[in-house]
mmCIF file of N, CA and C in Angstrom:
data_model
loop_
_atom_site.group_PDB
_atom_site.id
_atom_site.type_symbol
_atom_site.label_atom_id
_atom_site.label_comp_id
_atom_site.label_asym_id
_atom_site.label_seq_id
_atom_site.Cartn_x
_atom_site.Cartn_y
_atom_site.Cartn_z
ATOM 1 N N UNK A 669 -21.020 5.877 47.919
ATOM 2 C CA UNK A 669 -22.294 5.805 47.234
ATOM 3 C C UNK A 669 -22.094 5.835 45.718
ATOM 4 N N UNK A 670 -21.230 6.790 45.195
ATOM 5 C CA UNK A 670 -21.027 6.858 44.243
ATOM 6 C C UNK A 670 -20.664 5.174 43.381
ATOM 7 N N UNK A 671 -19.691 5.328 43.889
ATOM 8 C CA UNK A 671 -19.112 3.415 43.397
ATOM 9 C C UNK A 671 -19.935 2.455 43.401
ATOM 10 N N UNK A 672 -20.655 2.822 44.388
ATOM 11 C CA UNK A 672 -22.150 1.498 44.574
ATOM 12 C C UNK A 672 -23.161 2.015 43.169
ATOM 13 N N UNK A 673 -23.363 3.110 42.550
ATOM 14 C CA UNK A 673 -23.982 3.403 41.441
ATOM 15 C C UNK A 673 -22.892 3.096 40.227
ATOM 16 N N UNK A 674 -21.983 3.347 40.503
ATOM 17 C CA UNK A 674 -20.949 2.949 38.883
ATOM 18 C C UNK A 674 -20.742 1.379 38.958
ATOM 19 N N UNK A 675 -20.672 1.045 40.268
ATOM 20 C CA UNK A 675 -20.529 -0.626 40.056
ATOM 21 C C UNK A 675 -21.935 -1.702 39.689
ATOM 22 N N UNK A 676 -23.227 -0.702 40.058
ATOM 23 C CA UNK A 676 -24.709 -1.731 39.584
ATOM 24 C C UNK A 676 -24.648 -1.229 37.758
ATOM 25 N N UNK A 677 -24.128 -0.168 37.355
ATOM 26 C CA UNK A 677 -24.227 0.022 35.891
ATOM 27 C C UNK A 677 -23.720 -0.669 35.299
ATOM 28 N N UNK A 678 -22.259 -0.953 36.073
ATOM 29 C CA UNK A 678 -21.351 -1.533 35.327
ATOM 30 C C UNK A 678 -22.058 -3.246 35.137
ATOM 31 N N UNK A 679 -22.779 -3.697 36.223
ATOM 32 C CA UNK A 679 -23.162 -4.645 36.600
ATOM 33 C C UNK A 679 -24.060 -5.243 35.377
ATOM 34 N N UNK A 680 -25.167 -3.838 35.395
ATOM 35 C CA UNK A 680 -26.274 -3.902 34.767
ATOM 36 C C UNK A 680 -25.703 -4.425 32.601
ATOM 37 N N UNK A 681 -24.716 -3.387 32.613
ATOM 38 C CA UNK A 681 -24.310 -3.383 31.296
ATOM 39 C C UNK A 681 -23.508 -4.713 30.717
ATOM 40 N N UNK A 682 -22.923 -5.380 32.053
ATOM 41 C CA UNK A 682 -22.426 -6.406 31.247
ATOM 42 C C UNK A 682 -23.518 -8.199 31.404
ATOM 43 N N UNK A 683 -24.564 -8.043 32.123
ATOM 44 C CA UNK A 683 -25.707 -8.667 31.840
ATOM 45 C C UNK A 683 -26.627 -8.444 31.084
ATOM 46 N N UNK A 684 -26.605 -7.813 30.838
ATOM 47 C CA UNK A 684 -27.380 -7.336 29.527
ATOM 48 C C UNK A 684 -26.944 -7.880 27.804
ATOM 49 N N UNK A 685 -25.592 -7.240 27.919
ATOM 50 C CA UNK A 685 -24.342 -7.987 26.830
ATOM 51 C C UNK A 685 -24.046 -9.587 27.518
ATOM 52 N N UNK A 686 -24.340 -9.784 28.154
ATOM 53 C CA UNK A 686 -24.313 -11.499 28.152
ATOM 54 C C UNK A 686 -25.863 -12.021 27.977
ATOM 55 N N UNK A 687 -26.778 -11.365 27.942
ATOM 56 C CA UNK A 687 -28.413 -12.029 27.711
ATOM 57 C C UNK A 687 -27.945 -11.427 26.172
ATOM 58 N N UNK A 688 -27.733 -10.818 25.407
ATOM 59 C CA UNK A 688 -28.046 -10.428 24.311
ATOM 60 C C UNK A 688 -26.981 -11.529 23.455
ATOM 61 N N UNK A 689 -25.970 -11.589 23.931
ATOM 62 C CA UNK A 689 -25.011 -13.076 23.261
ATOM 63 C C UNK A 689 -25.592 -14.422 23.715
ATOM 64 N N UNK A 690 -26.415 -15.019 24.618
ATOM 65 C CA UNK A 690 -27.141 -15.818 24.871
ATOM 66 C C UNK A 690 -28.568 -15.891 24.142
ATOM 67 N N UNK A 691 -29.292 -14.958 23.638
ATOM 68 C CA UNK A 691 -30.135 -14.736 23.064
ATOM 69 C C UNK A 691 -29.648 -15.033 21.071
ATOM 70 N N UNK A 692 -28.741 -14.187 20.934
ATOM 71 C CA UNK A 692 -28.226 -14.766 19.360
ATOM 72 C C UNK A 692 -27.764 -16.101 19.635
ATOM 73 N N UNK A 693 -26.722 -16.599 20.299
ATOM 74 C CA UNK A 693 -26.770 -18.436 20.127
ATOM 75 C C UNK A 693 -27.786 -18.875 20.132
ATOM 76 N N UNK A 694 -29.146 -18.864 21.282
ATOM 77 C CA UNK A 694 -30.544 -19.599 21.003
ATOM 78 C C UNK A 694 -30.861 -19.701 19.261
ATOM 79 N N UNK A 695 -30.958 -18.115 19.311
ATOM 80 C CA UNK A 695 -31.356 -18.160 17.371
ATOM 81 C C UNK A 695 -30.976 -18.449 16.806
ATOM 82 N N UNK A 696 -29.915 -19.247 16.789
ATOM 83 C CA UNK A 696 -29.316 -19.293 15.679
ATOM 84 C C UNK A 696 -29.815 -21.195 14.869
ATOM 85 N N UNK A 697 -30.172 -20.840 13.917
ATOM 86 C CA UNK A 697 -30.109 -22.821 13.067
ATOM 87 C C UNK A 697 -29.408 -23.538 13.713
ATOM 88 N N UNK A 698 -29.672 -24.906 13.570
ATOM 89 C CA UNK A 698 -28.692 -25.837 14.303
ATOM 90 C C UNK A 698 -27.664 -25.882 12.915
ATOM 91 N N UNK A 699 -26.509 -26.190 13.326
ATOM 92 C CA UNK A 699 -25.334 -26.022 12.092
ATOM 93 C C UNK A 699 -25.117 -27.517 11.081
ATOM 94 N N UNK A 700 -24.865 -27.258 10.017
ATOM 95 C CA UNK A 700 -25.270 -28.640 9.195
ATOM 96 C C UNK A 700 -24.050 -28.511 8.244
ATOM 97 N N UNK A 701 -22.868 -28.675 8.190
ATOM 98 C CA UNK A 701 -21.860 -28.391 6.803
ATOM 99 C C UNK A 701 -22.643 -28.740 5.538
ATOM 100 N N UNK A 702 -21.998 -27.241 4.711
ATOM 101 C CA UNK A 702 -22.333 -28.517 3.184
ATOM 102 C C UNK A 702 -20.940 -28.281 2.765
ATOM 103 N N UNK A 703 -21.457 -29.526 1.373
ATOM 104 C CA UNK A 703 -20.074 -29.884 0.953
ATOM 105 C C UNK A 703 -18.866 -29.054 0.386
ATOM 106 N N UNK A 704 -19.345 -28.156 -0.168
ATOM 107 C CA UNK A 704 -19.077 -27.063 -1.233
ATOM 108 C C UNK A 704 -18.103 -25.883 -0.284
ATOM 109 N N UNK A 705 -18.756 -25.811 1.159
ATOM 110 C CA UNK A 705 -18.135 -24.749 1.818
ATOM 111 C C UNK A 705 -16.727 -25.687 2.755
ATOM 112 N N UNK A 706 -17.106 -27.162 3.469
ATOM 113 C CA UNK A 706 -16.301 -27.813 3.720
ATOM 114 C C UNK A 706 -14.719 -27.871 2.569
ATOM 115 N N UNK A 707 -15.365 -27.955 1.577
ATOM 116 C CA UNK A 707 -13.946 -28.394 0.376
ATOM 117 C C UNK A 707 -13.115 -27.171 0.682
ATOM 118 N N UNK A 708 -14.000 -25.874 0.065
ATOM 119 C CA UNK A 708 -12.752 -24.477 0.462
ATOM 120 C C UNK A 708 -12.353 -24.840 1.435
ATOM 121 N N UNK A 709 -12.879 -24.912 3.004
ATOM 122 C CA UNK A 709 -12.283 -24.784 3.828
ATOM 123 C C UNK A 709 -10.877 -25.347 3.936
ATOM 124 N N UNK A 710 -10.890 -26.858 3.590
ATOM 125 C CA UNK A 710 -9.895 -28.070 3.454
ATOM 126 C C UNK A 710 -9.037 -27.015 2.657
ATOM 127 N N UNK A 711 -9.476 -26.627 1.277
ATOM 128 C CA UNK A 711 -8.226 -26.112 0.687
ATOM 129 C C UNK A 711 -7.645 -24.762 1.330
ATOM 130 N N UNK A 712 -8.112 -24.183 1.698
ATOM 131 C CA UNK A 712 -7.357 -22.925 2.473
ATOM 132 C C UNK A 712 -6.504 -23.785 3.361
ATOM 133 N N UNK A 713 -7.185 -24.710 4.544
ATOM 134 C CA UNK A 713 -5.942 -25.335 5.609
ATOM 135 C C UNK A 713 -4.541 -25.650 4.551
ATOM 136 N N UNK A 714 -4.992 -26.776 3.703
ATOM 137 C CA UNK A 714 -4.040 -27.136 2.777
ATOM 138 C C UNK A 714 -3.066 -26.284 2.253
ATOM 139 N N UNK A 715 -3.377 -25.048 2.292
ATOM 140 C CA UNK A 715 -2.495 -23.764 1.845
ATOM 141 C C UNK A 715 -1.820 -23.293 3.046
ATOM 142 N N UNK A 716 -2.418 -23.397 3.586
ATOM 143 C CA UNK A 716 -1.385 -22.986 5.428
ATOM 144 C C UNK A 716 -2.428 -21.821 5.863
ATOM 145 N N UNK A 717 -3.525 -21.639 5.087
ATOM 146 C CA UNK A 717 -4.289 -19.889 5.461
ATOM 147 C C UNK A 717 -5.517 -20.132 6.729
ATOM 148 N N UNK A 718 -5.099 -20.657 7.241
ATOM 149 C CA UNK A 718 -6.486 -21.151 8.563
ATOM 150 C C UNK A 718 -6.857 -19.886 8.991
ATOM 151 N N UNK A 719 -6.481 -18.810 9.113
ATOM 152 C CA UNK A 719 -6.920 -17.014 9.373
ATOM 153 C C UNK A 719 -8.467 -17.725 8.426
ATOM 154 N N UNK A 720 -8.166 -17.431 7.083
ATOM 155 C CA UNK A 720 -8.732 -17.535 6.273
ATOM 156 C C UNK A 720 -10.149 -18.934 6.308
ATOM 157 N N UNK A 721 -9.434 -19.767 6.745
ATOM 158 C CA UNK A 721 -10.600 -20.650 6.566
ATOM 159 C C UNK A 721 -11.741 -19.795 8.058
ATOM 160 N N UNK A 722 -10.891 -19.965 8.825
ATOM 161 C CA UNK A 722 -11.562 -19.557 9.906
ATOM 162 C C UNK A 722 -12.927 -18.308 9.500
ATOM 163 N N UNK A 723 -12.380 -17.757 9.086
ATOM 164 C CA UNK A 723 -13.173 -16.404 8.494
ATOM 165 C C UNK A 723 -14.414 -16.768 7.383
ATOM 166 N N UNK A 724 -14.336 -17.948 6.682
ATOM 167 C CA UNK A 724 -15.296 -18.521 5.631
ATOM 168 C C UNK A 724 -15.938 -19.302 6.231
ATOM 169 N N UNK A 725 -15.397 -20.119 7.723
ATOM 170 C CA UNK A 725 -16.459 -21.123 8.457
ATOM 171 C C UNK A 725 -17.590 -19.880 9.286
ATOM 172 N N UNK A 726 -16.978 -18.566 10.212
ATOM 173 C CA UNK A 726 -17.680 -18.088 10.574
ATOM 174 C C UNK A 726 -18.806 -17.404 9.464
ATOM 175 N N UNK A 727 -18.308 -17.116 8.406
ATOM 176 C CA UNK A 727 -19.203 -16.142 7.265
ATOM 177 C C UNK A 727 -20.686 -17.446 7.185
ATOM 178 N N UNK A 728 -20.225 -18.225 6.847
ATOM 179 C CA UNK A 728 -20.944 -19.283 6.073
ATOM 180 C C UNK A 728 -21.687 -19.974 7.069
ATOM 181 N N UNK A 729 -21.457 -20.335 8.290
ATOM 182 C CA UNK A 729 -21.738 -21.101 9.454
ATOM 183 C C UNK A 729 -22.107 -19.889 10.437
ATOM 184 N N UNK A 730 -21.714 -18.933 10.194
ATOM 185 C CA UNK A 730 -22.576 -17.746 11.808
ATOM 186 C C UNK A 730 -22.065 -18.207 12.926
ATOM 187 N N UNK A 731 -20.338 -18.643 13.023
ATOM 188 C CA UNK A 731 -19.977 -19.118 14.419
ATOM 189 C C UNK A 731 -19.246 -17.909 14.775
ATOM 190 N N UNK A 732 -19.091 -17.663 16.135
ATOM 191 C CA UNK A 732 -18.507 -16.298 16.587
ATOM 192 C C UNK A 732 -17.013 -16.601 16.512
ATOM 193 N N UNK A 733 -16.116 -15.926 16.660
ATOM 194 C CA UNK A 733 -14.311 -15.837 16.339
ATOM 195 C C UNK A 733 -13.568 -17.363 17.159
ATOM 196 N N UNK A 734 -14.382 -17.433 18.136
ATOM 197 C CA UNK A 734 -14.018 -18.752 19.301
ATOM 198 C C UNK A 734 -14.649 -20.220 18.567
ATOM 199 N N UNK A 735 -15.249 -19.556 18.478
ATOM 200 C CA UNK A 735 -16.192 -21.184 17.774
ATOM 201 C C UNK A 735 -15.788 -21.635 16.411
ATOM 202 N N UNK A 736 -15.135 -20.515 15.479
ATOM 203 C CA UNK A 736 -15.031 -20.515 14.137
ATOM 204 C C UNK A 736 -13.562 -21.502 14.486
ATOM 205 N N UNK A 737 -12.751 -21.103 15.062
ATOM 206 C CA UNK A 737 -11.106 -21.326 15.444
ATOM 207 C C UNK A 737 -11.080 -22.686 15.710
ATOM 208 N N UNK A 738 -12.003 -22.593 16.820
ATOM 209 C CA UNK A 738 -12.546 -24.321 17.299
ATOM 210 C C UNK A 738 -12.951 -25.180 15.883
ATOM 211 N N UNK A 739 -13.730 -24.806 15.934
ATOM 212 C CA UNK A 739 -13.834 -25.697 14.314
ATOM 213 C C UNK A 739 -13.097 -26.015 13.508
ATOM 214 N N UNK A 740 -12.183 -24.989 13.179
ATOM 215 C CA UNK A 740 -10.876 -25.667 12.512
ATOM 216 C C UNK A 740 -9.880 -26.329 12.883
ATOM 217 N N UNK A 741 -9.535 -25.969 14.370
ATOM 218 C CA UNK A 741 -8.352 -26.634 14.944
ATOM 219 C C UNK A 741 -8.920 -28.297 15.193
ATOM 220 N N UNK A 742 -10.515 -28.255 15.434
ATOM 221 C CA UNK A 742 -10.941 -29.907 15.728
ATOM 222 C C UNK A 742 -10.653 -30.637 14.286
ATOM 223 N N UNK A 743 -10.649 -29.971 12.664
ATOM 224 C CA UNK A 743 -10.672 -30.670 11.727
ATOM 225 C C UNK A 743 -9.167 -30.646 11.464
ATOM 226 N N UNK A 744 -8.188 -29.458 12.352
ATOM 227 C CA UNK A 744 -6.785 -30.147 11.671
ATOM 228 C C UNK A 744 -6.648 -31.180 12.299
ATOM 229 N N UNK A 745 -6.928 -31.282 13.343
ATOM 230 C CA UNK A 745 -6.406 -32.969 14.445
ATOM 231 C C UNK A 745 -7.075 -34.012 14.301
ATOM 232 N N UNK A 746 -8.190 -33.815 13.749
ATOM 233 C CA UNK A 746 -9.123 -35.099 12.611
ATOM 234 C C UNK A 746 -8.335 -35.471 11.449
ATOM 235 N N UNK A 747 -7.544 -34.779 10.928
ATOM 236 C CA UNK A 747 -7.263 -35.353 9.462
ATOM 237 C C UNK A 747 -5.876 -34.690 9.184
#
């Protein structure tokens, strides 16, 4: 009985944390680069610091750690 109550909490807690990360993507703007934040970005890759760009696409763009990474790795294999 016990386990059947720690396993619906456990249940409960990680649907909850997946409606609440489903709920911030809905809100969020649709994403639009501008130019100004694109250029840093380019120049950080250009420096070898992609940590770094990564960290100025999520600041600037509101993409979470997965999405920020993605974004950069799609513009090193673009260009």
């Amino acid at each position: 009985m016990e386990g059947l109550v720690l396993g619906l909490l456990a249940l409960s807690v990680f649907l909850f944390a997946r409606l609440l990360m489903m709920k911030k993507k809905i809100s969020r703007p649709p994403f639009s680069p501008d130019e100004g934040t694109e250029k840093e970005i380019r120049q950080l890759m250009e420096a070898g610091e992609d940590v770094k760009a990564v960290k100025l696409a999520r600041e600037r763009y509101g993409f979470s750690l997965i999405e920020g990474k993605q974004y950069i790795d799609k513009k090193k294999n673009a260009g």
